[in-house]
mmCIF file of C-alpha atoms and ligand atoms in Angstrom:
data_model
loop_
_atom_site.group_PDB
_atom_site.id
_atom_site.type_symbol
_atom_site.label_atom_id
_atom_site.label_comp_id
_atom_site.label_asym_id
_atom_site.label_seq_id
_atom_site.Cartn_x
_atom_site.Cartn_y
_atom_site.Cartn_z
ATOM 1 C CA MET E 812 -9.866 -152.191 47.580
ATOM 2 C CA LYS E 813 -7.944 -149.452 48.938
ATOM 3 C CA ARG E 814 -7.957 -147.888 45.457
ATOM 4 C CA MET E 815 -12.178 -148.467 45.243
ATOM 5 C CA ILE E 816 -13.063 -146.996 48.573
ATOM 6 C CA VAL E 817 -10.660 -143.522 47.299
ATOM 7 C CA THR E 818 -13.286 -143.837 43.715
ATOM 8 C CA ALA E 819 -16.434 -143.805 46.191
ATOM 9 C CA LEU E 820 -15.307 -141.330 48.270
ATOM 10 C CA ALA E 821 -14.443 -138.937 45.153
ATOM 11 C CA LEU E 822 -17.504 -139.877 43.201
ATOM 12 C CA GLY E 823 -19.180 -138.952 46.728
ATOM 13 C CA ILE E 824 -17.726 -135.979 47.035
ATOM 14 C CA LEU E 825 -18.571 -134.950 43.165
ATOM 15 C CA PHE E 826 -22.208 -136.198 42.787
ATOM 16 C CA SER E 827 -24.362 -136.561 46.354
ATOM 17 C CA GLY E 828 -23.668 -133.292 47.389
ATOM 18 C CA CYS E 829 -25.152 -133.942 50.286
ATOM 19 C CA LYS E 830 -23.780 -134.029 53.836
ATOM 20 C CA GLY E 831 -24.574 -137.285 55.327
ATOM 21 C CA ALA E 832 -23.682 -139.089 52.202
ATOM 22 C CA LEU E 833 -19.925 -140.183 53.109
ATOM 23 C CA GLY E 834 -20.830 -141.051 56.811
ATOM 24 C CA GLU E 835 -19.219 -140.386 60.370
ATOM 25 C CA ASP E 836 -16.158 -141.866 58.334
ATOM 26 C CA SER E 837 -15.906 -138.465 56.501
ATOM 27 C CA SER E 838 -16.052 -136.132 58.984
ATOM 28 C CA SER E 839 -13.258 -137.862 61.362
ATOM 29 C CA ARG E 840 -10.980 -137.251 58.271
ATOM 30 C CA GLY E 841 -12.010 -133.793 58.437
ATOM 31 C CA LYS E 842 -13.604 -134.188 55.153
ATOM 32 C CA ILE E 843 -16.825 -132.354 54.503
ATOM 33 C CA PRO E 844 -18.593 -133.619 51.535
ATOM 34 C CA GLU E 845 -20.867 -130.318 50.652
ATOM 35 C CA ILE E 846 -20.917 -126.608 52.887
ATOM 36 C CA LYS E 847 -23.907 -124.540 52.551
ATOM 37 C CA ILE E 848 -23.409 -120.425 53.028
ATOM 38 C CA GLY E 849 -26.576 -118.218 52.842
ATOM 39 C CA VAL E 850 -25.685 -115.015 51.632
ATOM 40 C CA ALA E 851 -28.717 -112.339 52.767
ATOM 41 C CA VAL E 852 -28.397 -108.856 51.044
ATOM 42 C CA TYR E 853 -30.323 -105.790 51.504
ATOM 43 C CA ARG E 854 -30.613 -105.320 47.688
ATOM 44 C CA GLU E 855 -28.770 -107.088 44.830
ATOM 45 C CA ASP E 856 -28.762 -104.136 42.485
ATOM 46 C CA ASP E 857 -26.441 -102.126 44.873
ATOM 47 C CA THR E 858 -23.379 -101.630 42.630
ATOM 48 C CA PHE E 859 -21.319 -102.278 46.095
ATOM 49 C CA ILE E 860 -22.797 -105.324 47.376
ATOM 50 C CA GLU E 861 -22.955 -106.846 44.170
ATOM 51 C CA THR E 862 -19.015 -107.020 43.727
ATOM 52 C CA ILE E 863 -19.044 -108.521 47.400
ATOM 53 C CA VAL E 864 -21.336 -110.902 46.287
ATOM 54 C CA ASP E 865 -19.537 -112.121 43.063
ATOM 55 C CA ASN E 866 -16.327 -111.964 44.519
ATOM 56 C CA ILE E 867 -17.362 -114.774 47.136
ATOM 57 C CA GLU E 868 -18.813 -116.958 44.707
ATOM 58 C CA LYS E 869 -15.830 -116.623 42.594
ATOM 59 C CA LEU E 870 -13.898 -117.601 45.666
ATOM 60 C CA ALA E 871 -16.567 -120.478 46.649
ATOM 61 C CA LYS E 872 -15.564 -121.929 43.253
ATOM 62 C CA GLU E 873 -12.141 -121.692 43.090
ATOM 63 C CA THR E 874 -12.053 -123.367 46.864
ATOM 64 C CA GLU E 875 -14.231 -126.169 45.141
ATOM 65 C CA THR E 876 -11.638 -126.984 42.818
ATOM 66 C CA LYS E 877 -8.815 -126.472 45.277
ATOM 67 C CA ASP E 878 -9.909 -128.549 48.194
ATOM 68 C CA LYS E 879 -12.167 -131.107 46.618
ATOM 69 C CA VAL E 880 -15.631 -130.008 48.587
ATOM 70 C CA LYS E 881 -18.667 -128.948 47.237
ATOM 71 C CA ILE E 882 -19.509 -125.460 48.302
ATOM 72 C CA THR E 883 -23.244 -123.876 47.808
ATOM 73 C CA VAL E 884 -23.283 -120.449 47.945
ATOM 74 C CA ASN E 885 -27.293 -119.086 47.951
ATOM 75 C CA VAL E 886 -27.702 -115.616 47.355
ATOM 76 C CA VAL E 887 -31.133 -114.092 48.324
ATOM 77 C CA ASP E 888 -32.078 -110.879 48.063
ATOM 78 C CA GLY E 889 -34.521 -108.929 51.077
ATOM 79 C CA LYS E 890 -35.100 -105.795 48.256
ATOM 80 C CA GLY E 891 -35.380 -103.137 50.683
ATOM 81 C CA THR E 892 -37.897 -105.039 53.282
ATOM 82 C CA GLN E 893 -36.584 -105.911 56.637
ATOM 83 C CA ALA E 894 -39.796 -108.699 57.092
ATOM 84 C CA THR E 895 -38.356 -110.162 53.469
ATOM 85 C CA GLN E 896 -34.903 -110.818 54.824
ATOM 86 C CA ASN E 897 -36.117 -112.198 58.097
ATOM 87 C CA ASP E 898 -38.000 -114.901 56.313
ATOM 88 C CA GLN E 899 -35.101 -115.611 54.045
ATOM 89 C CA VAL E 900 -32.968 -116.239 57.097
ATOM 90 C CA ASP E 901 -35.718 -118.485 58.260
ATOM 91 C CA LYS E 902 -35.336 -120.514 55.458
ATOM 92 C CA PHE E 903 -31.372 -120.754 55.764
ATOM 93 C CA LEU E 904 -31.569 -121.772 59.638
ATOM 94 C CA ALA E 905 -34.453 -124.181 58.760
ATOM 95 C CA GLN E 906 -32.269 -125.500 55.830
ATOM 96 C CA GLY E 907 -29.466 -126.294 58.472
ATOM 97 C CA TYR E 908 -26.723 -123.908 56.478
ATOM 98 C CA ASP E 909 -23.456 -123.861 57.917
ATOM 99 C CA VAL E 910 -23.383 -120.366 58.113
ATOM 100 C CA ILE E 911 -25.074 -117.397 57.515
ATOM 101 C CA CYS E 912 -23.670 -114.238 56.009
ATOM 102 C CA VAL E 913 -26.320 -111.287 56.144
ATOM 103 C CA ASN E 914 -26.269 -107.681 54.627
ATOM 104 C CA MET E 915 -28.901 -106.143 57.184
ATOM 105 C CA VAL E 916 -31.764 -104.214 55.478
ATOM 106 C CA ASP E 917 -32.105 -102.174 58.812
ATOM 107 C CA ARG E 918 -29.074 -102.859 61.100
ATOM 108 C CA THR E 919 -31.046 -101.647 64.365
ATOM 109 C CA ALA E 920 -33.065 -105.171 63.702
ATOM 110 C CA SER E 921 -30.643 -107.606 63.901
ATOM 111 C CA ALA E 922 -31.474 -109.135 67.459
ATOM 112 C CA THR E 923 -34.432 -110.819 65.906
ATOM 113 C CA ILE E 924 -32.007 -112.663 63.532
ATOM 114 C CA ILE E 925 -29.374 -113.401 65.827
ATOM 115 C CA ASP E 926 -32.033 -114.803 68.301
ATOM 116 C CA LYS E 927 -33.060 -117.282 66.095
ATOM 117 C CA ALA E 928 -29.508 -118.469 64.510
ATOM 118 C CA LYS E 929 -28.182 -118.688 68.266
ATOM 119 C CA ASN E 930 -31.158 -121.152 69.158
ATOM 120 C CA ALA E 931 -30.148 -122.905 65.570
ATOM 121 C CA GLY E 932 -26.549 -122.821 66.542
ATOM 122 C CA ILE E 933 -25.687 -121.478 62.944
ATOM 123 C CA PRO E 934 -22.843 -118.578 63.259
ATOM 124 C CA VAL E 935 -23.877 -115.681 61.079
ATOM 125 C CA ILE E 936 -21.254 -112.941 59.504
ATOM 126 C CA PHE E 937 -22.854 -109.503 59.395
ATOM 127 C CA PHE E 938 -21.479 -107.257 56.670
ATOM 128 C CA ASN E 939 -21.421 -103.834 55.323
ATOM 129 C CA ARG E 940 -24.157 -102.992 57.911
ATOM 130 C CA GLU E 941 -22.944 -103.437 61.236
ATOM 131 C CA PRO E 942 -25.403 -104.135 64.151
ATOM 132 C CA VAL E 943 -24.723 -101.929 67.536
ATOM 133 C CA GLU E 944 -22.416 -103.473 69.907
ATOM 134 C CA GLU E 945 -24.934 -104.445 72.119
ATOM 135 C CA ASP E 946 -26.393 -106.856 69.379
ATOM 136 C CA MET E 947 -23.117 -108.515 68.959
ATOM 137 C CA GLN E 948 -22.306 -109.231 72.128
ATOM 138 C CA ARG E 949 -25.814 -111.522 72.162
ATOM 139 C CA TRP E 950 -23.960 -114.503 71.184
ATOM 140 C CA ASP E 951 -19.878 -115.540 70.406
ATOM 141 C CA LYS E 952 -20.611 -116.788 66.945
ATOM 142 C CA LEU E 953 -21.740 -113.465 65.445
ATOM 143 C CA TYR E 954 -19.014 -111.928 63.454
ATOM 144 C CA TYR E 955 -18.832 -108.145 61.265
ATOM 145 C CA VAL E 956 -16.659 -107.582 58.052
ATOM 146 C CA GLY E 957 -16.813 -103.724 56.792
ATOM 147 C CA SER E 958 -14.694 -100.900 57.042
ATOM 148 C CA ILE E 959 -14.079 -98.031 59.005
ATOM 149 C CA PRO E 960 -16.304 -95.085 57.922
ATOM 150 C CA ALA E 961 -14.033 -92.599 59.674
ATOM 151 C CA GLU E 962 -11.085 -93.396 58.045
ATOM 152 C CA SER E 963 -13.298 -92.870 54.380
ATOM 153 C CA GLY E 964 -14.656 -89.773 55.597
ATOM 154 C CA THR E 965 -10.960 -88.189 56.525
ATOM 155 C CA MET E 966 -9.810 -89.563 53.341
ATOM 156 C CA GLN E 967 -12.554 -87.739 51.258
ATOM 157 C CA GLY E 968 -11.896 -85.047 53.165
ATOM 158 C CA ASN E 969 -7.958 -84.879 52.595
ATOM 159 C CA ILE E 970 -8.813 -85.111 48.674
ATOM 160 C CA VAL E 971 -10.948 -82.213 48.393
ATOM 161 C CA VAL E 972 -8.254 -80.769 50.585
ATOM 162 C CA ASP E 973 -5.617 -81.396 47.690
ATOM 163 C CA ALA E 974 -7.751 -80.504 45.406
ATOM 164 C CA TYR E 975 -8.452 -76.697 46.938
ATOM 165 C CA ASN E 976 -4.695 -76.531 47.757
ATOM 166 C CA ALA E 977 -3.461 -77.351 43.927
ATOM 167 C CA ASP E 978 -5.619 -74.483 42.672
ATOM 168 C CA PRO E 979 -7.548 -72.194 45.195
ATOM 169 C CA GLU E 980 -8.966 -69.687 42.850
ATOM 170 C CA LYS E 981 -10.109 -72.527 40.347
ATOM 171 C CA ALA E 982 -11.888 -74.260 43.769
ATOM 172 C CA ASP E 983 -13.447 -71.321 45.146
ATOM 173 C CA LYS E 984 -15.256 -69.954 42.068
ATOM 174 C CA ASN E 985 -16.739 -67.168 43.397
ATOM 175 C CA GLY E 986 -13.777 -65.959 45.418
ATOM 176 C CA ASP E 987 -15.425 -65.605 48.577
ATOM 177 C CA GLY E 988 -12.913 -67.326 50.541
ATOM 178 C CA LYS E 989 -15.426 -70.458 51.760
ATOM 179 C CA LEU E 990 -16.226 -73.473 49.799
ATOM 180 C CA GLN E 991 -19.775 -74.086 49.008
ATOM 181 C CA TYR E 992 -20.499 -77.580 49.238
ATOM 182 C CA VAL E 993 -23.873 -80.000 48.856
ATOM 183 C CA MET E 994 -23.880 -83.372 50.554
ATOM 184 C CA LEU E 995 -25.556 -86.525 48.863
ATOM 185 C CA GLU E 996 -26.016 -88.782 51.457
ATOM 186 C CA GLY E 997 -26.311 -92.531 51.755
ATOM 187 C CA GLU E 998 -29.596 -94.433 53.050
ATOM 188 C CA PRO E 999 -30.462 -92.493 56.834
ATOM 189 C CA GLY E 1000 -29.076 -94.696 59.714
ATOM 190 C CA HIS E 1001 -26.160 -96.396 57.646
ATOM 191 C CA GLN E 1002 -23.249 -95.858 59.742
ATOM 192 C CA ASP E 1003 -21.090 -95.278 56.703
ATOM 193 C CA ALA E 1004 -23.802 -92.605 55.219
ATOM 194 C CA LEU E 1005 -23.561 -90.707 59.148
ATOM 195 C CA ILE E 1006 -19.955 -91.272 59.874
ATOM 196 C CA ARG E 1007 -18.311 -90.406 56.496
ATOM 197 C CA THR E 1008 -20.638 -86.815 56.482
ATOM 198 C CA GLU E 1009 -19.029 -85.924 59.446
ATOM 199 C CA TYR E 1010 -15.559 -87.105 59.109
ATOM 200 C CA ALA E 1011 -15.280 -85.587 55.660
ATOM 201 C CA VAL E 1012 -16.726 -82.318 56.318
ATOM 202 C CA LYS E 1013 -14.384 -82.236 59.776
ATOM 203 C CA THR E 1014 -11.506 -83.158 57.936
ATOM 204 C CA VAL E 1015 -11.836 -80.074 55.640
ATOM 205 C CA THR E 1016 -12.052 -77.251 58.049
ATOM 206 C CA ARG E 1017 -9.258 -78.751 60.447
ATOM 207 C CA LYS E 1018 -6.829 -78.223 57.771
ATOM 208 C CA GLY E 1019 -8.394 -74.413 57.578
ATOM 209 C CA ILE E 1020 -10.640 -74.343 54.732
ATOM 210 C CA LYS E 1021 -14.132 -72.518 55.500
ATOM 211 C CA LEU E 1022 -16.946 -74.878 54.189
ATOM 212 C CA GLU E 1023 -20.573 -73.480 53.470
ATOM 213 C CA LYS E 1024 -23.355 -75.743 53.514
ATOM 214 C CA LEU E 1025 -25.764 -74.860 50.664
ATOM 215 C CA ALA E 1026 -27.904 -78.493 51.303
ATOM 216 C CA SER E 1027 -27.928 -81.821 52.124
ATOM 217 C CA ASP E 1028 -29.965 -85.001 51.513
ATOM 218 C CA THR E 1029 -30.443 -88.597 51.116
ATOM 219 C CA ALA E 1030 -29.890 -90.063 47.499
ATOM 220 C CA ASN E 1031 -30.117 -93.795 49.237
ATOM 221 C CA TRP E 1032 -26.702 -94.808 47.801
ATOM 222 C CA GLN E 1033 -28.302 -94.806 44.102
ATOM 223 C CA ARG E 1034 -27.124 -93.137 40.974
ATOM 224 C CA ALA E 1035 -30.370 -91.981 40.031
ATOM 225 C CA GLN E 1036 -31.478 -90.727 42.871
ATOM 226 C CA GLY E 1037 -28.203 -88.778 42.970
ATOM 227 C CA ALA E 1038 -28.718 -87.271 39.831
ATOM 228 C CA THR E 1039 -32.434 -86.328 40.950
ATOM 229 C CA ARG E 1040 -31.208 -84.615 43.907
ATOM 230 C CA MET E 1041 -28.368 -82.822 42.065
ATOM 231 C CA THR E 1042 -30.620 -81.701 39.580
ATOM 232 C CA GLN E 1043 -33.387 -79.855 41.964
ATOM 233 C CA TRP E 1044 -29.913 -78.433 43.446
ATOM 234 C CA LEU E 1045 -28.951 -76.896 40.069
ATOM 235 C CA GLU E 1046 -32.632 -75.901 39.297
ATOM 236 C CA GLN E 1047 -32.960 -74.126 42.478
ATOM 237 C CA GLU E 1048 -31.380 -71.250 43.749
ATOM 238 C CA PHE E 1049 -27.628 -72.945 43.734
ATOM 239 C CA GLY E 1050 -27.100 -73.159 39.847
ATOM 240 C CA ASP E 1051 -23.168 -72.539 39.402
ATOM 241 C CA LYS E 1052 -22.798 -71.965 43.232
ATOM 242 C CA ILE E 1053 -21.936 -75.385 44.002
ATOM 243 C CA GLU E 1054 -17.930 -75.745 44.539
ATOM 244 C CA VAL E 1055 -17.928 -79.392 46.218
ATOM 245 C CA VAL E 1056 -20.205 -82.167 46.125
ATOM 246 C CA PHE E 1057 -19.456 -84.448 48.467
ATOM 247 C CA SER E 1058 -20.967 -87.868 48.480
ATOM 248 C CA ASN E 1059 -21.358 -90.731 50.730
ATOM 249 C CA ASN E 1060 -20.592 -93.006 47.517
ATOM 250 C CA ASP E 1061 -19.560 -93.202 44.119
ATOM 251 C CA ASP E 1062 -22.744 -94.389 42.418
ATOM 252 C CA MET E 1063 -24.141 -91.123 43.788
ATOM 253 C CA ALA E 1064 -21.070 -89.200 42.678
ATOM 254 C CA LEU E 1065 -21.713 -90.407 39.509
ATOM 255 C CA GLY E 1066 -25.352 -89.500 39.498
ATOM 256 C CA ALA E 1067 -24.393 -86.110 40.381
ATOM 257 C CA ILE E 1068 -22.195 -85.838 37.329
ATOM 258 C CA ASP E 1069 -24.542 -86.971 34.704
ATOM 259 C CA ALA E 1070 -26.506 -84.185 36.223
ATOM 260 C CA LEU E 1071 -24.003 -81.599 35.977
ATOM 261 C CA GLU E 1072 -23.621 -82.937 32.643
ATOM 262 C CA ALA E 1073 -27.114 -83.008 31.400
ATOM 263 C CA ALA E 1074 -27.358 -79.497 32.686
ATOM 264 C CA GLY E 1075 -24.658 -78.304 30.052
ATOM 265 C CA THR E 1076 -22.285 -77.089 33.252
ATOM 266 C CA GLN E 1077 -18.621 -76.099 31.911
ATOM 267 C CA GLN E 1078 -16.536 -76.170 34.701
ATOM 268 C CA LEU E 1079 -17.443 -78.985 36.941
ATOM 269 C CA PRO E 1080 -17.373 -78.760 40.894
ATOM 270 C CA ILE E 1081 -14.655 -80.987 42.936
ATOM 271 C CA ILE E 1082 -16.607 -84.159 43.323
ATOM 272 C CA VAL E 1083 -15.365 -86.862 45.948
ATOM 273 C CA GLY E 1084 -17.259 -89.893 46.344
ATOM 274 C CA VAL E 1085 -16.358 -93.269 48.183
ATOM 275 C CA ASP E 1086 -15.757 -96.956 47.035
ATOM 276 C CA GLY E 1087 -13.428 -97.196 44.220
ATOM 277 C CA THR E 1088 -16.017 -98.951 41.818
ATOM 278 C CA PRO E 1089 -14.633 -99.566 37.945
ATOM 279 C CA PRO E 1090 -17.036 -96.753 36.641
ATOM 280 C CA ALA E 1091 -15.622 -94.414 39.262
ATOM 281 C CA LEU E 1092 -12.219 -95.317 38.470
ATOM 282 C CA ARG E 1093 -13.208 -94.367 34.908
ATOM 283 C CA ALA E 1094 -14.666 -91.143 35.458
ATOM 284 C CA ILE E 1095 -11.472 -90.009 37.922
ATOM 285 C CA GLN E 1096 -9.448 -91.353 34.502
ATOM 286 C CA ASP E 1097 -12.005 -88.645 32.275
ATOM 287 C CA GLY E 1098 -11.460 -85.792 34.883
ATOM 288 C CA THR E 1099 -14.950 -85.944 35.498
ATOM 289 C CA LEU E 1100 -14.740 -87.029 39.312
ATOM 290 C CA THR E 1101 -12.152 -85.710 41.353
ATOM 291 C CA GLY E 1102 -11.682 -88.349 43.397
ATOM 292 C CA THR E 1103 -12.293 -91.569 45.672
ATOM 293 C CA VAL E 1104 -11.696 -93.541 48.422
ATOM 294 C CA VAL E 1105 -11.663 -97.138 47.846
ATOM 295 C CA ASN E 1106 -14.119 -99.321 50.210
ATOM 296 C CA ASP E 1107 -12.121 -102.787 49.593
ATOM 297 C CA SER E 1108 -14.939 -104.925 48.443
ATOM 298 C CA LYS E 1109 -12.697 -107.699 46.974
ATOM 299 C CA LYS E 1110 -10.630 -108.144 50.635
ATOM 300 C CA GLN E 1111 -14.147 -108.075 52.336
ATOM 301 C CA ALA E 1112 -15.272 -110.726 50.101
ATOM 302 C CA GLU E 1113 -11.999 -112.457 51.147
ATOM 303 C CA ASN E 1114 -12.499 -111.920 54.478
ATOM 304 C CA ILE E 1115 -16.327 -113.026 55.045
ATOM 305 C CA PHE E 1116 -15.311 -116.072 52.875
ATOM 306 C CA LYS E 1117 -12.660 -117.478 54.624
ATOM 307 C CA LEU E 1118 -14.138 -117.039 57.854
ATOM 308 C CA ALA E 1119 -17.890 -118.560 56.360
ATOM 309 C CA TYR E 1120 -15.067 -121.548 55.415
ATOM 310 C CA ALA E 1121 -13.655 -121.966 58.336
ATOM 311 C CA LEU E 1122 -17.034 -122.069 60.561
ATOM 312 C CA ALA E 1123 -18.746 -124.295 58.385
ATOM 313 C CA ASN E 1124 -15.501 -126.709 58.704
ATOM 314 C CA GLY E 1125 -14.994 -126.176 62.238
ATOM 315 C CA THR E 1126 -11.543 -125.028 61.764
ATOM 316 C CA PRO E 1127 -9.850 -122.447 64.274
ATOM 317 C CA LEU E 1128 -10.071 -119.114 63.666
ATOM 318 C CA GLU E 1129 -6.557 -118.607 64.171
ATOM 319 C CA ASP E 1130 -6.537 -119.146 60.608
ATOM 320 C CA VAL E 1131 -8.339 -116.109 60.446
ATOM 321 C CA PRO E 1132 -5.478 -113.573 61.684
ATOM 322 C CA GLU E 1133 -7.337 -110.717 60.289
ATOM 323 C CA LEU E 1134 -10.176 -111.228 63.178
ATOM 324 C CA SER E 1135 -9.858 -108.821 66.147
ATOM 325 C CA GLN E 1136 -11.624 -108.752 69.515
ATOM 326 C CA GLY E 1137 -12.999 -112.560 68.163
ATOM 327 C CA LYS E 1138 -15.469 -110.532 65.912
ATOM 328 C CA TYR E 1139 -14.407 -108.071 63.463
ATOM 329 C CA ILE E 1140 -12.913 -107.871 60.511
ATOM 330 C CA ARG E 1141 -12.678 -104.254 59.299
ATOM 331 C CA THR E 1142 -10.538 -103.332 55.793
ATOM 332 C CA PRO E 1143 -8.032 -100.233 55.359
ATOM 333 C CA HIS E 1144 -9.062 -98.221 52.532
ATOM 334 C CA ARG E 1145 -7.220 -96.176 49.508
ATOM 335 C CA GLN E 1146 -7.488 -92.424 48.529
ATOM 336 C CA VAL E 1147 -7.496 -92.491 44.398
ATOM 337 C CA THR E 1148 -6.972 -89.256 42.831
ATOM 338 C CA ILE E 1149 -6.072 -89.002 39.069
ATOM 339 C CA GLY E 1150 -2.328 -89.593 40.336
ATOM 340 C CA ASN E 1151 -2.458 -93.131 41.402
ATOM 341 C CA VAL E 1152 -5.808 -94.054 39.281
ATOM 342 C CA ALA E 1153 -3.877 -96.122 36.835
ATOM 343 C CA GLU E 1154 -2.484 -98.646 39.633
ATOM 344 C CA GLU E 1155 -5.862 -99.086 40.607
ATOM 345 C CA LEU E 1156 -7.356 -99.989 37.534
ATOM 346 C CA GLU E 1157 -4.573 -102.268 37.318
ATOM 347 C CA ILE E 1158 -5.661 -104.297 40.578
ATOM 348 C CA GLU E 1159 -9.826 -103.945 39.289
HETATM 349 C C1 BGC H 250 -21.081 -98.247 50.250
HETATM 350 C C2 BGC H 250 -22.406 -97.994 49.617
HETATM 351 C C3 BGC H 250 -23.409 -99.060 49.541
HETATM 352 C C4 BGC H 250 -23.481 -99.354 51.155
HETATM 353 C C5 BGC H 250 -24.307 -100.587 50.639
HETATM 354 C C6 BGC H 250 -21.421 -98.263 51.460
HETATM 355 O O1 BGC H 250 -20.311 -98.990 52.289
HETATM 356 O O2 BGC H 250 -20.348 -97.320 50.380
HETATM 357 O O3 BGC H 250 -21.660 -98.097 47.944
HETATM 358 O O4 BGC H 250 -24.459 -98.570 48.803
HETATM 359 O O5 BGC H 250 -22.463 -99.790 51.741
HETATM 360 O O6 BGC H 250 -25.037 -100.676 52.167
HETATM 361 CA CA1 CA H 251 -16.613 -69.798 47.064
#
């Protein structure tokens, strides 16, 4: 008799995939037959976001096998439009998802989503695009997983300082005692764009190295747009005057390299990105990209999933020791240059 019940339970888990299937009994045993996690991203084709999503899906699969539960991870693409994302989140709420992970299209528009989720009693984990603090205070079931943008900007600045100090003559091509730079910025309004820019520049000048800005513009985190901007700058008055390319992320830095190579530039300037994507690490190995700062997508995915799973299961959040102020998880960065890129490639 006992065995039959166990078998029925196992079959229920495997085939029914629907919450009420095991009745009250199962929840009193602490077993959840299916949990549903909704993931709404601002753009699915963003290289960095894609890695986070892939890792969340991988963790869900591993956990399904390990804990014998069914975990549905439904990923939807906002395609850069907030109204589309709002509709997608509405659907998750209407369908009774256990938890919703949101990578806002427009982080200043979080209040609408927060209020609806609060009404439905469904917790929200924001990631990568941080709502303002005032919005995060609207409810106690709101979380944010991301990184510390000031840290990535500072580390990016450090890489430029080190490259300059290693060979000042090579870095300062025209020998005027200043580093002429261009800045490729992420989407306007994104905390990582604004703050990385500020801290990268600050860090270099604080070390006593003079900077002169030639140009800066947004390339919306995208490689093709980074290449377009850089081509315009090269063709405009700047040509070989550019001695440093700061880029708020790796994709745009790689775009700048595409443009420099297409223009047949002999000696590449110092070029720095952020993220530590596999193609960026390879570019460091090839000697085209000077360095990057790892924005730990793996750790962020791990934290998002861990938190989502705990919230869906109703287990205490003490199991997620990374949480600070009961709401925030911020992963630390790592600096990568030619000296340690091999180790980093091994982690990938
Ligand atoms: C990453 C970018 C990414 C952006 C998306 C940033 O933290 O560094 O690569 O495009 O987030 O929101
Ligand atoms: Ca110079």
